[in-house]
Amino acid sequence: MLDSLSASLTVASSGLEAQSTRMRIVSENLANATSTGRTAGADPYQRKTITFDAAMDRASGAQLAKVKEIGVDTTPYRVEYDPGHPGADKAGYVKLPNVNMMIEMADMREVNRSYEANLQVVKQVRSMLGMTIDLLRS
């Protein structure tokens, strides 16, 4: 039984780590949603993406959540007419990041819920381990 509880802790902690990395990526995207190029025609911030993979933990025999890759979103940049902007090209257009605030906010909510779910698993396993120790003492 202790092995299965230990495996549960390992799985939940890998989920916490993966979701923490995902939150960092979403936060970077939100922070740079209006970051344009500093010179005329320069590319702005490019939205980052994250993909996960399952990895077998040989010690516990459990499937863990791991970050597979942090990539970039290849959707086109938004373009806005602002001839006074330092990043505007000769025609007066500025490239804006390909960050969609609604998508990032939805991702942030999903990350938060996934993180909380993994945290609840850790709390429950700790509680069960405590109860098991109490039973062994008596």
Short mmCIF file of N, CA and C in Angstrom, two decimals:
data_model
loop_
_atom_site.label_atom_id
_atom_site.label_comp_id
_atom_site.label_asym_id
_atom_site.label_seq_id
_atom_site.Cartn_x
_atom_site.Cartn_y
_atom_site.Cartn_z
N MET A 1 0.83 -1.19 0.00
CA MET A 1 0.00 0.00 0.00
C MET A 1 0.87 1.25 0.00
N LEU A 2 1.96 1.23 0.76
CA LEU A 2 2.82 2.40 0.82
C LEU A 2 3.46 2.69 -0.54
N ASP A 3 3.73 1.63 -1.31
CA ASP A 3 4.29 1.84 -2.65
C ASP A 3 3.31 2.58 -3.55
N SER A 4 2.03 2.24 -3.46
CA SER A 4 1.05 2.92 -4.30
C SER A 4 0.85 4.36 -3.86
N LEU A 5 0.94 4.62 -2.55
CA LEU A 5 0.84 5.99 -2.06
C LEU A 5 2.07 6.80 -2.49
N SER A 6 3.21 6.17 -2.43
CA SER A 6 4.44 6.83 -2.87
C SER A 6 4.38 7.14 -4.37
N ALA A 7 3.86 6.19 -5.14
CA ALA A 7 3.71 6.42 -6.59
C ALA A 7 2.73 7.55 -6.85
N SER A 8 1.67 7.63 -6.05
CA SER A 8 0.70 8.72 -6.20
C SER A 8 1.35 10.07 -5.94
N LEU A 9 2.20 10.13 -4.92
CA LEU A 9 2.93 11.37 -4.63
C LEU A 9 3.87 11.74 -5.78
N THR A 10 4.52 10.75 -6.36
CA THR A 10 5.43 10.99 -7.46
C THR A 10 4.69 11.53 -8.68
N VAL A 11 3.55 10.92 -8.98
CA VAL A 11 2.75 11.38 -10.13
C VAL A 11 2.24 12.79 -9.90
N ALA A 12 1.70 13.05 -8.71
CA ALA A 12 1.15 14.37 -8.42
C ALA A 12 2.25 15.44 -8.44
N SER A 13 3.42 15.12 -7.92
CA SER A 13 4.50 16.11 -7.92
C SER A 13 4.99 16.39 -9.34
N SER A 14 4.98 15.38 -10.21
CA SER A 14 5.36 15.64 -11.61
C SER A 14 4.31 16.53 -12.28
N GLY A 15 3.05 16.34 -11.91
CA GLY A 15 1.99 17.21 -12.42
C GLY A 15 2.15 18.64 -11.93
N LEU A 16 2.52 18.80 -10.65
CA LEU A 16 2.75 20.14 -10.11
C LEU A 16 3.89 20.84 -10.85
N GLU A 17 4.94 20.11 -11.10
CA GLU A 17 6.10 20.69 -11.79
C GLU A 17 5.75 21.07 -13.23
N ALA A 18 5.02 20.20 -13.92
CA ALA A 18 4.64 20.48 -15.30
C ALA A 18 3.71 21.69 -15.38
N GLN A 19 2.75 21.77 -14.46
CA GLN A 19 1.81 22.89 -14.48
C GLN A 19 2.49 24.20 -14.06
N SER A 20 3.48 24.10 -13.21
CA SER A 20 4.25 25.28 -12.82
C SER A 20 5.00 25.86 -14.03
N THR A 21 5.58 24.98 -14.82
CA THR A 21 6.26 25.42 -16.04
C THR A 21 5.26 26.02 -17.02
N ARG A 22 4.10 25.40 -17.13
CA ARG A 22 3.06 25.92 -18.02
C ARG A 22 2.60 27.30 -17.58
N MET A 23 2.47 27.51 -16.26
CA MET A 23 2.07 28.82 -15.75
C MET A 23 3.12 29.87 -16.09
N ARG A 24 4.39 29.49 -16.02
CA ARG A 24 5.46 30.43 -16.38
C ARG A 24 5.35 30.85 -17.85
N ILE A 25 5.05 29.90 -18.72
CA ILE A 25 4.93 30.19 -20.15
C ILE A 25 3.72 31.10 -20.39
N VAL A 26 2.59 30.80 -19.77
CA VAL A 26 1.39 31.63 -19.92
C VAL A 26 1.67 33.04 -19.40
N SER A 27 2.36 33.14 -18.27
CA SER A 27 2.69 34.44 -17.70
C SER A 27 3.59 35.25 -18.63
N GLU A 28 4.56 34.59 -19.23
CA GLU A 28 5.44 35.28 -20.19
C GLU A 28 4.63 35.79 -21.37
N ASN A 29 3.70 34.98 -21.86
CA ASN A 29 2.87 35.40 -22.98
C ASN A 29 2.03 36.62 -22.62
N LEU A 30 1.42 36.58 -21.43
CA LEU A 30 0.60 37.71 -20.99
C LEU A 30 1.44 38.97 -20.79
N ALA A 31 2.61 38.81 -20.21
CA ALA A 31 3.48 39.96 -19.95
C ALA A 31 3.97 40.61 -21.23
N ASN A 32 4.09 39.82 -22.29
CA ASN A 32 4.62 40.35 -23.55
C ASN A 32 3.56 40.52 -24.63
N ALA A 33 2.31 40.56 -24.24
CA ALA A 33 1.21 40.65 -25.21
C ALA A 33 1.25 41.93 -26.04
N THR A 34 1.93 42.95 -25.57
CA THR A 34 2.02 44.21 -26.32
C THR A 34 3.46 44.56 -26.66
N SER A 35 4.39 43.62 -26.51
CA SER A 35 5.81 43.88 -26.79
C SER A 35 6.07 43.86 -28.29
N THR A 36 6.38 45.01 -28.83
CA THR A 36 6.65 45.12 -30.26
C THR A 36 8.15 45.19 -30.49
N GLY A 37 8.52 45.14 -31.76
CA GLY A 37 9.93 45.31 -32.10
C GLY A 37 10.36 46.75 -31.84
N ARG A 38 11.63 46.94 -31.52
CA ARG A 38 12.12 48.27 -31.19
C ARG A 38 12.56 49.07 -32.41
N THR A 39 12.83 48.36 -33.49
CA THR A 39 13.26 49.05 -34.71
C THR A 39 12.23 48.84 -35.80
N ALA A 40 12.30 49.67 -36.81
CA ALA A 40 11.32 49.62 -37.90
C ALA A 40 11.29 48.25 -38.55
N GLY A 41 10.08 47.67 -38.61
CA GLY A 41 9.87 46.38 -39.26
C GLY A 41 10.32 45.17 -38.46
N ALA A 42 10.83 45.38 -37.25
CA ALA A 42 11.32 44.25 -36.44
C ALA A 42 10.15 43.39 -35.96
N ASP A 43 10.45 42.11 -35.79
CA ASP A 43 9.42 41.19 -35.31
C ASP A 43 9.16 41.42 -33.82
N PRO A 44 7.90 41.32 -33.40
CA PRO A 44 7.56 41.47 -31.98
C PRO A 44 7.77 40.14 -31.25
N TYR A 45 7.37 40.14 -29.98
CA TYR A 45 7.39 38.92 -29.18
C TYR A 45 6.57 37.84 -29.88
N GLN A 46 7.07 36.62 -29.88
CA GLN A 46 6.34 35.50 -30.47
C GLN A 46 5.83 34.61 -29.34
N ARG A 47 4.54 34.33 -29.37
CA ARG A 47 3.88 33.53 -28.34
C ARG A 47 4.57 32.18 -28.18
N LYS A 48 4.78 31.78 -26.92
CA LYS A 48 5.38 30.49 -26.61
C LYS A 48 4.28 29.46 -26.38
N THR A 49 4.59 28.23 -26.71
CA THR A 49 3.68 27.11 -26.48
C THR A 49 4.42 26.05 -25.67
N ILE A 50 3.66 25.16 -25.08
CA ILE A 50 4.26 24.08 -24.30
C ILE A 50 3.52 22.79 -24.62
N THR A 51 4.28 21.72 -24.75
CA THR A 51 3.67 20.40 -24.96
C THR A 51 4.20 19.46 -23.89
N PHE A 52 3.35 18.52 -23.50
CA PHE A 52 3.68 17.56 -22.45
C PHE A 52 3.79 16.17 -23.04
N ASP A 53 4.44 15.33 -22.28
CA ASP A 53 4.59 13.93 -22.66
C ASP A 53 4.52 13.10 -21.39
N ALA A 54 4.13 11.86 -21.53
CA ALA A 54 4.13 10.93 -20.40
C ALA A 54 5.46 10.19 -20.40
N ALA A 55 6.05 10.08 -19.23
CA ALA A 55 7.32 9.37 -19.10
C ALA A 55 7.18 8.34 -17.98
N MET A 56 7.70 7.17 -18.22
CA MET A 56 7.63 6.11 -17.23
C MET A 56 8.72 6.31 -16.18
N ASP A 57 8.32 6.31 -14.94
CA ASP A 57 9.27 6.37 -13.83
C ASP A 57 9.59 4.93 -13.45
N ARG A 58 10.81 4.52 -13.70
CA ARG A 58 11.19 3.12 -13.45
C ARG A 58 11.13 2.75 -11.97
N ALA A 59 11.44 3.70 -11.11
CA ALA A 59 11.46 3.40 -9.67
C ALA A 59 10.06 3.07 -9.14
N SER A 60 9.06 3.85 -9.58
CA SER A 60 7.71 3.63 -9.05
C SER A 60 6.80 2.89 -10.03
N GLY A 61 7.20 2.83 -11.28
CA GLY A 61 6.36 2.19 -12.30
C GLY A 61 5.18 3.05 -12.72
N ALA A 62 5.23 4.33 -12.40
CA ALA A 62 4.11 5.23 -12.70
C ALA A 62 4.42 6.10 -13.93
N GLN A 63 3.36 6.51 -14.59
CA GLN A 63 3.48 7.44 -15.71
C GLN A 63 3.52 8.87 -15.16
N LEU A 64 4.56 9.60 -15.49
CA LEU A 64 4.73 10.96 -15.01
C LEU A 64 4.48 11.97 -16.13
N ALA A 65 4.02 13.14 -15.75
CA ALA A 65 3.84 14.23 -16.72
C ALA A 65 5.17 14.98 -16.82
N LYS A 66 5.66 15.11 -18.02
CA LYS A 66 6.92 15.81 -18.26
C LYS A 66 6.72 16.83 -19.38
N VAL A 67 7.47 17.92 -19.31
CA VAL A 67 7.45 18.90 -20.39
C VAL A 67 8.24 18.31 -21.55
N LYS A 68 7.58 18.19 -22.69
CA LYS A 68 8.24 17.64 -23.86
C LYS A 68 9.00 18.73 -24.60
N GLU A 69 8.32 19.88 -24.78
CA GLU A 69 8.95 20.93 -25.58
C GLU A 69 8.30 22.28 -25.27
N ILE A 70 9.13 23.29 -25.26
CA ILE A 70 8.64 24.67 -25.22
C ILE A 70 8.97 25.23 -26.59
N GLY A 71 7.90 25.53 -27.34
CA GLY A 71 8.08 25.99 -28.70
C GLY A 71 7.51 27.39 -28.88
N VAL A 72 7.36 27.77 -30.14
CA VAL A 72 6.77 29.07 -30.45
C VAL A 72 5.57 28.87 -31.38
N ASP A 73 4.60 29.72 -31.21
CA ASP A 73 3.38 29.71 -32.02
C ASP A 73 3.71 30.36 -33.36
N THR A 74 3.41 29.67 -34.44
CA THR A 74 3.76 30.18 -35.76
C THR A 74 2.61 30.93 -36.44
N THR A 75 1.55 31.22 -35.71
CA THR A 75 0.47 32.00 -36.32
C THR A 75 1.00 33.39 -36.66
N PRO A 76 0.42 34.01 -37.68
CA PRO A 76 0.94 35.32 -38.10
C PRO A 76 0.76 36.40 -37.03
N TYR A 77 1.64 37.36 -37.09
CA TYR A 77 1.53 38.51 -36.18
C TYR A 77 0.32 39.35 -36.58
N ARG A 78 -0.22 40.06 -35.59
CA ARG A 78 -1.24 41.05 -35.91
C ARG A 78 -0.53 42.29 -36.43
N VAL A 79 -1.19 43.04 -37.29
CA VAL A 79 -0.61 44.25 -37.85
C VAL A 79 -1.56 45.41 -37.58
N GLU A 80 -0.98 46.53 -37.15
CA GLU A 80 -1.78 47.70 -36.82
C GLU A 80 -1.12 48.95 -37.41
N TYR A 81 -1.94 49.85 -37.91
CA TYR A 81 -1.42 51.09 -38.48
C TYR A 81 -1.12 52.07 -37.35
N ASP A 82 0.16 52.42 -37.19
CA ASP A 82 0.59 53.38 -36.17
C ASP A 82 1.91 53.99 -36.65
N PRO A 83 1.82 54.96 -37.57
CA PRO A 83 3.04 55.50 -38.18
C PRO A 83 3.99 56.18 -37.20
N GLY A 84 3.55 56.60 -36.03
CA GLY A 84 4.41 57.25 -35.06
C GLY A 84 5.18 56.29 -34.16
N HIS A 85 4.89 55.02 -34.26
CA HIS A 85 5.55 54.01 -33.42
C HIS A 85 6.97 53.75 -33.92
N PRO A 86 7.94 53.60 -33.00
CA PRO A 86 9.32 53.35 -33.43
C PRO A 86 9.50 52.03 -34.18
N GLY A 87 8.58 51.09 -33.98
CA GLY A 87 8.68 49.80 -34.66
C GLY A 87 7.91 49.75 -35.98
N ALA A 88 7.35 50.89 -36.41
CA ALA A 88 6.56 50.92 -37.65
C ALA A 88 7.46 50.79 -38.87
N ASP A 89 6.95 50.09 -39.88
CA ASP A 89 7.71 49.98 -41.13
C ASP A 89 7.49 51.25 -41.96
N LYS A 90 7.99 51.28 -43.17
CA LYS A 90 7.90 52.48 -44.01
C LYS A 90 6.46 52.85 -44.34
N ALA A 91 5.57 51.86 -44.36
CA ALA A 91 4.16 52.12 -44.66
C ALA A 91 3.38 52.54 -43.40
N GLY A 92 4.03 52.51 -42.23
CA GLY A 92 3.39 52.93 -41.00
C GLY A 92 2.74 51.81 -40.21
N TYR A 93 2.98 50.56 -40.60
CA TYR A 93 2.37 49.42 -39.91
C TYR A 93 3.34 48.82 -38.89
N VAL A 94 2.78 48.46 -37.74
CA VAL A 94 3.55 47.85 -36.66
C VAL A 94 3.09 46.41 -36.49
N LYS A 95 4.06 45.52 -36.39
CA LYS A 95 3.73 44.11 -36.10
C LYS A 95 3.52 43.97 -34.60
N LEU A 96 2.39 43.35 -34.23
CA LEU A 96 2.06 43.10 -32.84
C LEU A 96 2.16 41.61 -32.54
N PRO A 97 2.45 41.24 -31.31
CA PRO A 97 2.58 39.81 -30.96
C PRO A 97 1.34 39.00 -31.32
N ASN A 98 1.56 37.72 -31.56
CA ASN A 98 0.46 36.81 -31.89
C ASN A 98 -0.14 36.20 -30.63
N VAL A 99 -0.22 37.01 -29.57
CA VAL A 99 -0.78 36.57 -28.29
C VAL A 99 -2.24 36.99 -28.21
N ASN A 100 -3.12 36.02 -27.98
CA ASN A 100 -4.54 36.28 -27.81
C ASN A 100 -4.84 36.23 -26.31
N MET A 101 -5.20 37.37 -25.75
CA MET A 101 -5.40 37.46 -24.30
C MET A 101 -6.48 36.49 -23.80
N MET A 102 -7.53 36.29 -24.57
CA MET A 102 -8.60 35.38 -24.14
C MET A 102 -8.09 33.95 -24.03
N ILE A 103 -7.28 33.53 -24.98
CA ILE A 103 -6.72 32.18 -24.94
C ILE A 103 -5.78 32.04 -23.75
N GLU A 104 -4.96 33.04 -23.51
CA GLU A 104 -4.02 32.99 -22.39
C GLU A 104 -4.75 32.96 -21.05
N MET A 105 -5.81 33.73 -20.93
CA MET A 105 -6.57 33.74 -19.68
C MET A 105 -7.26 32.39 -19.45
N ALA A 106 -7.78 31.80 -20.53
CA ALA A 106 -8.40 30.47 -20.41
C ALA A 106 -7.34 29.43 -20.02
N ASP A 107 -6.15 29.54 -20.63
CA ASP A 107 -5.06 28.63 -20.27
C ASP A 107 -4.66 28.81 -18.81
N MET A 108 -4.65 30.05 -18.35
CA MET A 108 -4.27 30.32 -16.97
C MET A 108 -5.26 29.69 -15.99
N ARG A 109 -6.54 29.78 -16.31
CA ARG A 109 -7.56 29.15 -15.45
C ARG A 109 -7.38 27.64 -15.44
N GLU A 110 -7.12 27.07 -16.61
CA GLU A 110 -6.94 25.62 -16.70
C GLU A 110 -5.69 25.18 -15.93
N VAL A 111 -4.62 25.93 -16.05
CA VAL A 111 -3.39 25.62 -15.31
C VAL A 111 -3.66 25.67 -13.81
N ASN A 112 -4.35 26.70 -13.37
CA ASN A 112 -4.65 26.87 -11.96
C ASN A 112 -5.46 25.68 -11.43
N ARG A 113 -6.45 25.25 -12.18
CA ARG A 113 -7.28 24.12 -11.74
C ARG A 113 -6.48 22.82 -11.73
N SER A 114 -5.65 22.62 -12.73
CA SER A 114 -4.83 21.40 -12.77
C SER A 114 -3.83 21.38 -11.62
N TYR A 115 -3.23 22.53 -11.34
CA TYR A 115 -2.28 22.64 -10.24
C TYR A 115 -2.97 22.33 -8.92
N GLU A 116 -4.15 22.93 -8.72
CA GLU A 116 -4.90 22.69 -7.49
C GLU A 116 -5.30 21.22 -7.35
N ALA A 117 -5.67 20.58 -8.45
CA ALA A 117 -6.05 19.16 -8.40
C ALA A 117 -4.86 18.30 -7.97
N ASN A 118 -3.69 18.58 -8.53
CA ASN A 118 -2.49 17.83 -8.13
C ASN A 118 -2.14 18.11 -6.68
N LEU A 119 -2.31 19.34 -6.25
CA LEU A 119 -2.03 19.69 -4.86
C LEU A 119 -2.97 18.97 -3.91
N GLN A 120 -4.23 18.81 -4.30
CA GLN A 120 -5.19 18.07 -3.47
C GLN A 120 -4.78 16.60 -3.36
N VAL A 121 -4.26 16.04 -4.44
CA VAL A 121 -3.79 14.65 -4.39
C VAL A 121 -2.66 14.53 -3.37
N VAL A 122 -1.72 15.47 -3.41
CA VAL A 122 -0.61 15.44 -2.46
C VAL A 122 -1.14 15.52 -1.03
N LYS A 123 -2.09 16.41 -0.77
CA LYS A 123 -2.66 16.56 0.57
C LYS A 123 -3.37 15.29 1.02
N GLN A 124 -4.12 14.66 0.12
CA GLN A 124 -4.83 13.44 0.47
C GLN A 124 -3.86 12.30 0.76
N VAL A 125 -2.82 12.17 -0.03
CA VAL A 125 -1.84 11.10 0.19
C VAL A 125 -1.12 11.32 1.51
N ARG A 126 -0.76 12.56 1.81
CA ARG A 126 -0.13 12.85 3.11
C ARG A 126 -1.06 12.47 4.26
N SER A 127 -2.32 12.78 4.10
CA SER A 127 -3.29 12.44 5.13
C SER A 127 -3.39 10.92 5.30
N MET A 128 -3.43 10.20 4.19
CA MET A 128 -3.52 8.74 4.25
C MET A 128 -2.26 8.14 4.86
N LEU A 129 -1.10 8.70 4.53
CA LEU A 129 0.14 8.22 5.12
C LEU A 129 0.13 8.45 6.63
N GLY A 130 -0.35 9.62 7.05
CA GLY A 130 -0.47 9.91 8.48
C GLY A 130 -1.38 8.93 9.19
N MET A 131 -2.51 8.62 8.57
CA MET A 131 -3.44 7.65 9.16
C MET A 131 -2.82 6.27 9.23
N THR A 132 -2.06 5.90 8.22
CA THR A 132 -1.40 4.60 8.21
C THR A 132 -0.37 4.51 9.33
N ILE A 133 0.39 5.56 9.52
CA ILE A 133 1.38 5.59 10.60
C ILE A 133 0.69 5.49 11.96
N ASP A 134 -0.43 6.21 12.11
CA ASP A 134 -1.19 6.13 13.36
C ASP A 134 -1.69 4.71 13.62
N LEU A 135 -2.15 4.03 12.56
CA LEU A 135 -2.61 2.65 12.73
C LEU A 135 -1.46 1.72 13.13
N LEU A 136 -0.30 1.95 12.55
CA LEU A 136 0.86 1.10 12.87
C LEU A 136 1.34 1.32 14.29
N ARG A 137 1.16 2.52 14.83
CA ARG A 137 1.56 2.82 16.20
C ARG A 137 0.68 2.11 17.22
N SER A 138 -0.61 1.95 16.89
CA SER A 138 -1.51 1.38 17.88
C SER A 138 -1.55 -0.13 17.87
#
